[in-house]
Short mmCIF file of C-alpha atoms in Angstrom, two decimals:
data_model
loop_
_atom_site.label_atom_id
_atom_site.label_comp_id
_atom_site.label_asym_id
_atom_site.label_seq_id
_atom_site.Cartn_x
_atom_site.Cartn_y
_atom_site.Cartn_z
CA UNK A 4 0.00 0.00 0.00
CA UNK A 5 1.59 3.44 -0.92
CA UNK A 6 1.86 6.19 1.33
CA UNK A 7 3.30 9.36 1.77
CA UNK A 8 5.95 10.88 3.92
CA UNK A 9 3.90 11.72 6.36
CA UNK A 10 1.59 8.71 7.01
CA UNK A 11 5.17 6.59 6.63
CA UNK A 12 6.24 8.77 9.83
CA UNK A 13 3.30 8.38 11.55
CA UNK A 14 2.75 4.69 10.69
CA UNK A 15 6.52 4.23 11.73
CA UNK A 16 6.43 6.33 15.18
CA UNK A 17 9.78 8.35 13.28
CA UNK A 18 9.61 12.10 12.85
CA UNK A 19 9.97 13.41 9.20
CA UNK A 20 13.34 15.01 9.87
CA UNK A 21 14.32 11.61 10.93
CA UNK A 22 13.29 9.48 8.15
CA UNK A 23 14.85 11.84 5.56
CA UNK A 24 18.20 11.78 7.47
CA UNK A 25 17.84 7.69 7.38
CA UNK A 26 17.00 8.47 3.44
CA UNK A 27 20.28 10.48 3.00
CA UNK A 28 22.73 8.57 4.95
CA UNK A 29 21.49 5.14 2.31
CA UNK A 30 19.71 3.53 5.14
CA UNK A 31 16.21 3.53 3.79
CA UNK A 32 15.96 2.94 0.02
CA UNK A 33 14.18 6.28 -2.13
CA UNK A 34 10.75 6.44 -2.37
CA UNK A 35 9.03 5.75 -5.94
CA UNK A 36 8.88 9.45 -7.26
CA UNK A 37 5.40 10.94 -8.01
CA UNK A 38 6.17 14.41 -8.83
CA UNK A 39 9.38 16.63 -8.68
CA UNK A 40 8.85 17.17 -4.76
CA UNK A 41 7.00 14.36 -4.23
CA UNK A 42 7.09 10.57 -3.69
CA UNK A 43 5.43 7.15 -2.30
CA UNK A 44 6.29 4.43 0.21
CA UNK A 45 5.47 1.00 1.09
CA UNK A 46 5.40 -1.52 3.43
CA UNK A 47 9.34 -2.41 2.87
CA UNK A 48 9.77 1.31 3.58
CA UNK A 49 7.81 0.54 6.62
CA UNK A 50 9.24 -2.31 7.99
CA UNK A 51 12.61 -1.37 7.30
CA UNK A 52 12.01 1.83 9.58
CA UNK A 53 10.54 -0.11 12.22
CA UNK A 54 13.74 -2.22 11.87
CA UNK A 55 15.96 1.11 12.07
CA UNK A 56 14.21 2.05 14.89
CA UNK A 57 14.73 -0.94 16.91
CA UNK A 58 18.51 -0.76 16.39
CA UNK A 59 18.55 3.08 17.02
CA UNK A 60 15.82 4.12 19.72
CA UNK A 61 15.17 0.81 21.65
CA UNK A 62 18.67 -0.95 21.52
CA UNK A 63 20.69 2.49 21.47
CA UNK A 64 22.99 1.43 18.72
CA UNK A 65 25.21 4.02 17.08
CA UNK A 66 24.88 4.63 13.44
CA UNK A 67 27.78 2.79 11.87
CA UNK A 68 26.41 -0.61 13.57
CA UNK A 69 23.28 0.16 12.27
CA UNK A 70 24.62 -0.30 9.11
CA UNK A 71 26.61 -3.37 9.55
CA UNK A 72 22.69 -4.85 10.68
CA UNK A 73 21.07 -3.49 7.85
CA UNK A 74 23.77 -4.70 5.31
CA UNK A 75 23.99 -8.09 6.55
CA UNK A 76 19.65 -7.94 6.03
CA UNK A 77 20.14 -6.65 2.58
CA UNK A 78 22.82 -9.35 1.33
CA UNK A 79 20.06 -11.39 2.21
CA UNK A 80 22.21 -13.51 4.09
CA UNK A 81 21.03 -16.60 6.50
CA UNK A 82 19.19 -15.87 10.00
CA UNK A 83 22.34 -17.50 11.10
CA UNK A 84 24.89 -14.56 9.80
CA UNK A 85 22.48 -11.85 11.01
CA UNK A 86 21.93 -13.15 14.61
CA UNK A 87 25.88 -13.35 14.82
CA UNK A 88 25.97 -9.92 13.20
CA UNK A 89 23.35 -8.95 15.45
CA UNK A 90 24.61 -10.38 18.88
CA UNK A 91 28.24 -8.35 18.23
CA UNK A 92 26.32 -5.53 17.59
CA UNK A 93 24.32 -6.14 20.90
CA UNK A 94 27.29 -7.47 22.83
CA UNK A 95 30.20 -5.08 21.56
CA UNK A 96 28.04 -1.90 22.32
CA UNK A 97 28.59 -2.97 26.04
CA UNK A 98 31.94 -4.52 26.12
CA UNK A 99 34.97 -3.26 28.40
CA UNK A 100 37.73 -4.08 25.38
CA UNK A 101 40.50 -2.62 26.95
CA UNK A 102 43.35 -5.20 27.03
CA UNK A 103 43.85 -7.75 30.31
CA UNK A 104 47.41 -6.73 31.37
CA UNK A 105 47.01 -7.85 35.14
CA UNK A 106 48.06 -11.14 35.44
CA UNK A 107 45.77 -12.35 38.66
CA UNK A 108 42.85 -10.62 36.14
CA UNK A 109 43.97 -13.09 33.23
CA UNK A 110 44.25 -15.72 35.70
CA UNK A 111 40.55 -15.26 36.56
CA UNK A 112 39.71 -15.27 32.84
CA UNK A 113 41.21 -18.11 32.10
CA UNK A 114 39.67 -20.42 34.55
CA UNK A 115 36.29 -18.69 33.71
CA UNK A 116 36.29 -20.13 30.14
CA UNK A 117 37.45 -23.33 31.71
CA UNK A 118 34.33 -23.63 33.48
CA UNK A 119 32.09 -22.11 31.10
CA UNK A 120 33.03 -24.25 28.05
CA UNK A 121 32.55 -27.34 30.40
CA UNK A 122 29.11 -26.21 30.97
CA UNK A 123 28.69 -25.66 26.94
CA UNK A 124 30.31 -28.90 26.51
CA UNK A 125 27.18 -30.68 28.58
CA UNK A 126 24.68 -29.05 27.66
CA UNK A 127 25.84 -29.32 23.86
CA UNK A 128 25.54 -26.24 22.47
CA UNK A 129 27.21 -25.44 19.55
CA UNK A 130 28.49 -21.85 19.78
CA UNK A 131 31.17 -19.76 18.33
CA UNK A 132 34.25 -19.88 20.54
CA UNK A 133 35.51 -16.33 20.05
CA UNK A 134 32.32 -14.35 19.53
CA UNK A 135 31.14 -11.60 21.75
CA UNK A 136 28.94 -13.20 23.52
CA UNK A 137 31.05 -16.42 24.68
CA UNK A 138 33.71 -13.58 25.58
CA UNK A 139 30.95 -11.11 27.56
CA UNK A 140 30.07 -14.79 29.39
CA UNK A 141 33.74 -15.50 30.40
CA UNK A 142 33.80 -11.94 31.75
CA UNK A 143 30.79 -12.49 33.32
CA UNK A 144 31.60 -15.35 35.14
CA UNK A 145 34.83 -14.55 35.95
CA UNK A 146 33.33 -10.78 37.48
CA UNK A 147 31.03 -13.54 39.92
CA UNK A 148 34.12 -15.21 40.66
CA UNK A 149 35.91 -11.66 41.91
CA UNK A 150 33.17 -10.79 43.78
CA UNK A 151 33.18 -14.14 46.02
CA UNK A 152 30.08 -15.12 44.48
CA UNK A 153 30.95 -18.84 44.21
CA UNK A 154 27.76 -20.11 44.66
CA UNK A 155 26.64 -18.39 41.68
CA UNK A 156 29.06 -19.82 39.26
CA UNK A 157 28.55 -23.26 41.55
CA UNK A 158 25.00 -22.84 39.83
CA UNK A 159 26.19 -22.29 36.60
CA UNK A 160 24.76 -25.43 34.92
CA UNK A 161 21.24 -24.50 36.58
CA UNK A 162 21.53 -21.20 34.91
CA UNK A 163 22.75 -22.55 31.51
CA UNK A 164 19.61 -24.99 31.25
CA UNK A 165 17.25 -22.09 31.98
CA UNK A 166 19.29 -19.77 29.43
CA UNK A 167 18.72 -22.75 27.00
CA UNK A 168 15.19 -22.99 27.78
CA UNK A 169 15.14 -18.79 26.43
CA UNK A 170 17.48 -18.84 23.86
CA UNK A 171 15.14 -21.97 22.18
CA UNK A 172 12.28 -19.96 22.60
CA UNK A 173 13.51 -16.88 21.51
CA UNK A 174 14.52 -18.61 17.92
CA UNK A 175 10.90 -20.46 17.46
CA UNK A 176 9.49 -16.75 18.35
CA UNK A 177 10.84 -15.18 15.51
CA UNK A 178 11.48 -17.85 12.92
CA UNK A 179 7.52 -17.75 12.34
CA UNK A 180 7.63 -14.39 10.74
CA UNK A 181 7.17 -13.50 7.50
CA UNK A 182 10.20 -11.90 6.63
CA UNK A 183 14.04 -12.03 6.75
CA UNK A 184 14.34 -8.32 8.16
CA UNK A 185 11.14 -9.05 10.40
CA UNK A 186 12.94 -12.07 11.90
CA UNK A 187 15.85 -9.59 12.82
CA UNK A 188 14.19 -7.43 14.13
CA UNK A 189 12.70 -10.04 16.35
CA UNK A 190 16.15 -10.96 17.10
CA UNK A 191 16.83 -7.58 17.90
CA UNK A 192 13.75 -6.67 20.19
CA UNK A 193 13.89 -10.50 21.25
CA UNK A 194 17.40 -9.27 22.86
CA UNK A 195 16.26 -5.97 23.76
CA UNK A 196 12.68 -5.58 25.10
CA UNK A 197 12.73 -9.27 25.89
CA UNK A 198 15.09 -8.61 28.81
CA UNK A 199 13.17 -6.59 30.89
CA UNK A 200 10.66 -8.90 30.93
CA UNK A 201 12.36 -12.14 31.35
CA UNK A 202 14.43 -9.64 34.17
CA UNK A 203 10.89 -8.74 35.81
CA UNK A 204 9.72 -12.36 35.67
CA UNK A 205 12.82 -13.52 37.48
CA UNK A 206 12.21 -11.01 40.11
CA UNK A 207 8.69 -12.63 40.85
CA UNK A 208 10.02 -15.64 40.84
CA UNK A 209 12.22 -14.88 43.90
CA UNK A 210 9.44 -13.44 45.71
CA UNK A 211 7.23 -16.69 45.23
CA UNK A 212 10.79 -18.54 46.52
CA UNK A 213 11.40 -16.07 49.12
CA UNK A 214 8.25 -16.55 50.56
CA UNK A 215 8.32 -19.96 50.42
CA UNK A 216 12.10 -20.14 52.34
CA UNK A 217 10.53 -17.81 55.02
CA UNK A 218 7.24 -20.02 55.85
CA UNK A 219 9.63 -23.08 55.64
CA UNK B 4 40.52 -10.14 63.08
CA UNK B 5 41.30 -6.29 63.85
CA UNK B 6 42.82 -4.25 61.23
CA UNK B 7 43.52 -0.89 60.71
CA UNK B 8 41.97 1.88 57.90
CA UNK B 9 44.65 0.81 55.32
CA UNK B 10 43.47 -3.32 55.39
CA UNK B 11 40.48 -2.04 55.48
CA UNK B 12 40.73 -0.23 51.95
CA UNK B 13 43.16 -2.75 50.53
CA UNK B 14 40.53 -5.87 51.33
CA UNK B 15 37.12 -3.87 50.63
CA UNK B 16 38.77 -2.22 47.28
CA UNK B 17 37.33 0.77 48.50
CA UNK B 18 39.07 4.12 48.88
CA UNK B 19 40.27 5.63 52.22
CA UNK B 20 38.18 8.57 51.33
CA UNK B 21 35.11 6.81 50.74
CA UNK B 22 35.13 4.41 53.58
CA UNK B 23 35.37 7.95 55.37
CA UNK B 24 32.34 9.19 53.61
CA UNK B 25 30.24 5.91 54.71
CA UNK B 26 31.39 6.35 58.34
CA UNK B 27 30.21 10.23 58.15
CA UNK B 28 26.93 9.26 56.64
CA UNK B 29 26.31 6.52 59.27
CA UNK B 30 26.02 3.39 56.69
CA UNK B 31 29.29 1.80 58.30
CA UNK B 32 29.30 1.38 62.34
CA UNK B 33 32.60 3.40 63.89
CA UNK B 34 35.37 0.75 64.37
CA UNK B 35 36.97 0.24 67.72
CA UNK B 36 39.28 3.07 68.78
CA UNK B 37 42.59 2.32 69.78
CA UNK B 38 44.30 5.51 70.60
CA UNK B 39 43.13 9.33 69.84
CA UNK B 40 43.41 8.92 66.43
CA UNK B 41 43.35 5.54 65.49
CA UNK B 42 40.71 2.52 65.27
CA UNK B 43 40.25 -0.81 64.39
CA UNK B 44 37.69 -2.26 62.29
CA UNK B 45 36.77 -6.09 62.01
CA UNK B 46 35.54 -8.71 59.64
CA UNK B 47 31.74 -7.26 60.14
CA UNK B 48 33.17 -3.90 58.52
CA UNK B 49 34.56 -5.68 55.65
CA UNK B 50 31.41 -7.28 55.43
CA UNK B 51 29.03 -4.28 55.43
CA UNK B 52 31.73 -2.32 53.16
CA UNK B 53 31.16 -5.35 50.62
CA UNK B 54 27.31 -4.83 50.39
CA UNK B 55 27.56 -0.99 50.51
CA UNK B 56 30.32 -1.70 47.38
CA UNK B 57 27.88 -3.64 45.83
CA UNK B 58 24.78 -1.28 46.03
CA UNK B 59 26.50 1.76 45.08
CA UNK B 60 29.13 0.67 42.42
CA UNK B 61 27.79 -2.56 40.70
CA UNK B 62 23.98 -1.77 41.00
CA UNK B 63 24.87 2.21 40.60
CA UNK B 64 22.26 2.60 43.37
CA UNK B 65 21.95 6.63 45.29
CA UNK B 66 22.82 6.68 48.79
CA UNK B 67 19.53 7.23 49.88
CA UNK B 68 18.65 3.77 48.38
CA UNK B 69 21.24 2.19 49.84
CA UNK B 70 20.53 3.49 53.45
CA UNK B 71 16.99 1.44 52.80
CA UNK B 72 18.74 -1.36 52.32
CA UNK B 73 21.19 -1.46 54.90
CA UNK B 74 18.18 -0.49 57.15
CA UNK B 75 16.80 -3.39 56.71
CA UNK B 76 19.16 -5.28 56.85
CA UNK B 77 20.16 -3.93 60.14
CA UNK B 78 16.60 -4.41 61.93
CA UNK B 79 17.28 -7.91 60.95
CA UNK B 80 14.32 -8.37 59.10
CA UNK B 81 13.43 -11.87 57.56
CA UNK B 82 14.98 -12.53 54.33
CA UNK B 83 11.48 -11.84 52.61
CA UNK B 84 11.49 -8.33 53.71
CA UNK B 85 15.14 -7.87 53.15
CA UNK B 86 14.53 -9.09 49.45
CA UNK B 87 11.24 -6.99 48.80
CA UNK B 88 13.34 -3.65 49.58
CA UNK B 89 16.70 -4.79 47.74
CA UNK B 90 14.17 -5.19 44.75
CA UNK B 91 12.05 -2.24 44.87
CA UNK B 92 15.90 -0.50 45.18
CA UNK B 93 16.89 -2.23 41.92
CA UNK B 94 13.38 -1.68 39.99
CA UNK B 95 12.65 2.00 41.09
CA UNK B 96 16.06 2.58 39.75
CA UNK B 97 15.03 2.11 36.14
CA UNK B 98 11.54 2.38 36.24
CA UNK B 99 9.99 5.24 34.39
CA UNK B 100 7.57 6.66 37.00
CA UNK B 101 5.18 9.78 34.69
CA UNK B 102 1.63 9.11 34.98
CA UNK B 103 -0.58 7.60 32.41
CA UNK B 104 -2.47 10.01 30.69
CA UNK B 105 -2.61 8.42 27.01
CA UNK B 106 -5.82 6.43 27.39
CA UNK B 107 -4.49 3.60 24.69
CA UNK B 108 -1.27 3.37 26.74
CA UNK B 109 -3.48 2.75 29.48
CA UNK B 110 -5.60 0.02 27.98
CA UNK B 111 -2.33 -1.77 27.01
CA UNK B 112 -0.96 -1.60 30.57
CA UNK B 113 -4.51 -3.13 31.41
CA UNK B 114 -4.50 -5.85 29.19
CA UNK B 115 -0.93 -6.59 29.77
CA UNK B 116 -1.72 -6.93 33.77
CA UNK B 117 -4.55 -9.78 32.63
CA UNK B 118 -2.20 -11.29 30.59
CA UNK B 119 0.34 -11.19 33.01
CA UNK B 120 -1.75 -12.19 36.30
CA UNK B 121 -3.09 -15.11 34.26
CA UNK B 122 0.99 -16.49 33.54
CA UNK B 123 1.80 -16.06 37.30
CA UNK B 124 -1.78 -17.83 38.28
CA UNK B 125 -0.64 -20.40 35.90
CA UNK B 126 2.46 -21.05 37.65
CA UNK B 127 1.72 -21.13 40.85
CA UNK B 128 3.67 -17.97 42.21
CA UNK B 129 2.30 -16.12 45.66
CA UNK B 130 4.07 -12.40 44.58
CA UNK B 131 3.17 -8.93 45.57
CA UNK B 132 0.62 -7.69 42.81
CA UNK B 133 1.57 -3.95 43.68
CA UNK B 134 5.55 -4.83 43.82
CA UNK B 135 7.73 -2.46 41.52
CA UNK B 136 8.82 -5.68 40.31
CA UNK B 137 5.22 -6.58 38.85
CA UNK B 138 4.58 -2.74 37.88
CA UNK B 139 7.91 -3.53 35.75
CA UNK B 140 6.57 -6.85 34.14
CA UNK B 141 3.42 -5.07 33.30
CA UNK B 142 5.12 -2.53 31.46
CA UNK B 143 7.75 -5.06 29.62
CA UNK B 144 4.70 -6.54 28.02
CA UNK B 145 2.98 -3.83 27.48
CA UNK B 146 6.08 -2.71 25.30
CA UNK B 147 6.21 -5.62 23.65
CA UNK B 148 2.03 -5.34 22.24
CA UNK B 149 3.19 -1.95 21.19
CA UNK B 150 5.98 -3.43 18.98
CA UNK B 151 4.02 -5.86 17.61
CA UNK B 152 6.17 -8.53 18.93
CA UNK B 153 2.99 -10.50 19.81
CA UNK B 154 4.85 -14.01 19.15
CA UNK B 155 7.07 -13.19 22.19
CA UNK B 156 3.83 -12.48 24.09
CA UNK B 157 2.42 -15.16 23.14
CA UNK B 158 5.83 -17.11 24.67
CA UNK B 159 5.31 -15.70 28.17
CA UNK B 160 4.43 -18.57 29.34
CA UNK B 161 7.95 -20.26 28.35
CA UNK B 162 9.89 -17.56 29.73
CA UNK B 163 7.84 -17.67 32.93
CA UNK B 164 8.89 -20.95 32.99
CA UNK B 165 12.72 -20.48 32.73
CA UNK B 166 12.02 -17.13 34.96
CA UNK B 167 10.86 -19.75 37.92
CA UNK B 168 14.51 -21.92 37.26
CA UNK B 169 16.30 -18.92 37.80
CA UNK B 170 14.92 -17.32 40.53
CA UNK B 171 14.60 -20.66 42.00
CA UNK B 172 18.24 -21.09 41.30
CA UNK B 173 19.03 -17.40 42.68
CA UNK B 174 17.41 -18.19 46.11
CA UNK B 175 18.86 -21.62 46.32
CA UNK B 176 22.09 -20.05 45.80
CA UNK B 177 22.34 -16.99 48.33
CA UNK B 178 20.43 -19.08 51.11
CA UNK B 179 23.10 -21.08 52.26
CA UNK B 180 24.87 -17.81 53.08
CA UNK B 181 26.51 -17.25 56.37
CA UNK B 182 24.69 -13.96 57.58
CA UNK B 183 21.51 -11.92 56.50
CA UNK B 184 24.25 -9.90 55.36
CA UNK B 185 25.81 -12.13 53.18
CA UNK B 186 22.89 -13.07 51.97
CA UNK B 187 21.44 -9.64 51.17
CA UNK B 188 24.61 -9.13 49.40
CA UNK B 189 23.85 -12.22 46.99
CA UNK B 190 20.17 -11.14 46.40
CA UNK B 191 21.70 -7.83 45.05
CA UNK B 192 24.88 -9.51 43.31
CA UNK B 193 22.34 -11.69 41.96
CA UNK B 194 20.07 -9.42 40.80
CA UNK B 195 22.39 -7.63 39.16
CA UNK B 196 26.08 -9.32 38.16
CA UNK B 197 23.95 -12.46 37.11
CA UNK B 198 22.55 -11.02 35.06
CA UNK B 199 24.87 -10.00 32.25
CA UNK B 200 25.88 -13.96 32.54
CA UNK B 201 22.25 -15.22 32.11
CA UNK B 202 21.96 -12.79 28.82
CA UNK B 203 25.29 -14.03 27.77
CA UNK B 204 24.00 -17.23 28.09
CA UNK B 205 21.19 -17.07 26.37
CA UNK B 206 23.06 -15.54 23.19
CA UNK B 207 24.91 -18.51 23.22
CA UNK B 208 22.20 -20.81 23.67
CA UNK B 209 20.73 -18.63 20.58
CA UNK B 210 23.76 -19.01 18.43
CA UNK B 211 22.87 -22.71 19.06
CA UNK B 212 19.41 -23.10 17.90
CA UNK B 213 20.02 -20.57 15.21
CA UNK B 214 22.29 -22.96 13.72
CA UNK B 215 20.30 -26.08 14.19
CA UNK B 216 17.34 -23.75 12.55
CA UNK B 217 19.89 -22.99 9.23
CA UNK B 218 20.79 -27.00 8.89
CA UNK B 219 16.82 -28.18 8.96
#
């Protein structure tokens, strides 16, 4: 369904000034011209804003990762390539990078992959060693360890099958839709806005447990 | 064991200056004074100095927070109560707290509470309906409707699920703790440095099932 510029911003929650600066930097593809100062949108205009969006307003990425998103959408490459490109977008925008030069620090590192890739090991996944994420868990882990929080990382495997149990549903959320870019976006918001909820529902969760400990 | 200012810094990983501050403000008890201008402090200071640590520079909470929490923890309240503070601390910290005017915003929160409400009645869990910590779930779904991410609505079921392991998990893990203290500590370590391992988790449990989703 064609629209114009203005329906396209208020369909896509975008102000006009944004849209046209998403137009001029090559993110958005050029509407089909109608006139000399006019021109038409559709749905792929739509979606792909909705997509931009996501990335920009609701996971706060900066422009140039935007792109690397959008590119790896329009090379039409597998919902495998664009989660990974996805997740180091996600995961790098977060990341201390600055090099381990403390040797007690790379100590704790160390054994924190240990233990982590045993707990990948069992529970099978198959996962890229050096990505992002598998380096944000070792950090992770080995930030529980610093802190004295043994038990936590005692529980690891506990947490693992629970992450599993999210991660699968996560994937059979989005691999229903319709589209390539609408499964990455899912992937996106699924990494996102999913968070605070699964965060909040985690949080009720202790209360029911809480409550339960203290009537024990 | 008794040790002076200087251990006392060196073991908490806390400044001089601020362990100062926290005796000014009355969050750490005076330590035991050995001559005019010199005291000792024991393993319950490193103790408190370890929470206090923990609410202000891992969960980023402001002081006036924190003295809620270490008030509670200091009229040696139950666990329950202890919890219900540390997470109202950690929700009202990010929780966006303007009224609803926008009467579709407001039907959204509605019919994200039934939705919700119907997922914890499901499952079993005795929670505080008017916690921050539901307030926060509400809105998490509610965000999601307004995306359109319906499928991951539609999921919340599954991710109450996996929500129960890991607050289950959480509890299990902190309650063995030595002291209130200690175990106040590993509510609010848990809350928030598991966390960023659970998410990291879950990416890699997504770069798992995204792959077995490309080789179908």
């Amino acid at each position: 369904m064609d629209m114009k510029m203005a329906e396209l911003a208020q369909r896509s929650g975008l102000s006009v000034a944004t849209i046209k600066y998403y137009l001029r930097e090559g993110l958005l593809a050029p509407g089909r011209r109608t006139s000399v100062n006019q021109a038409v949108y559709d749905d792929a205009h739509l979606e792909r804003l909705r997509l931009i969006r996501a990335l920009a307003k609701i996971a706060g990425l900066p422009l140039q990762t935007i792109r690397a998103v959008i590119d790896s959408v329009d090379g039409q490459s597998s919902v495998l390539h664009a989660m990974a490109v996805t997740q180091d977008a996600l995961v790098g925008d977060v990341e201390e990078e600055e090099p381990v030069s403390d040797e007690g620090r790379l100590e704790a590192l160390t054994e924190a992959e240990r233990v982590l890739d045993e707990t990948i090991r069992a529970r099978g996944w198959e996962c890229e060693p050096g990505s992002p994420a598998h380096r944000a868990a070792v950090r992770a882990v080995a930030q529980l360890h610093e802190e004295g929080l043994t038990a936590l990382v005692g529980r690891l495997d506990d947490y693992a099958q629970a992450a599993d149990a999210v991660g699968r549903t996560d994937l059979e959320a989005v691999t229903g839709a319709a589209s390539l870019e609408e499964t990455i976006r899912g992937v996106v918001l699924g990494s996102v806005m999913r968070r605070p909820m699964l965060d909040a529902l985690v949080l009720l969760a202790q209360q029911h447990y809480a409550r339960q400990h203290a009537t024990i």
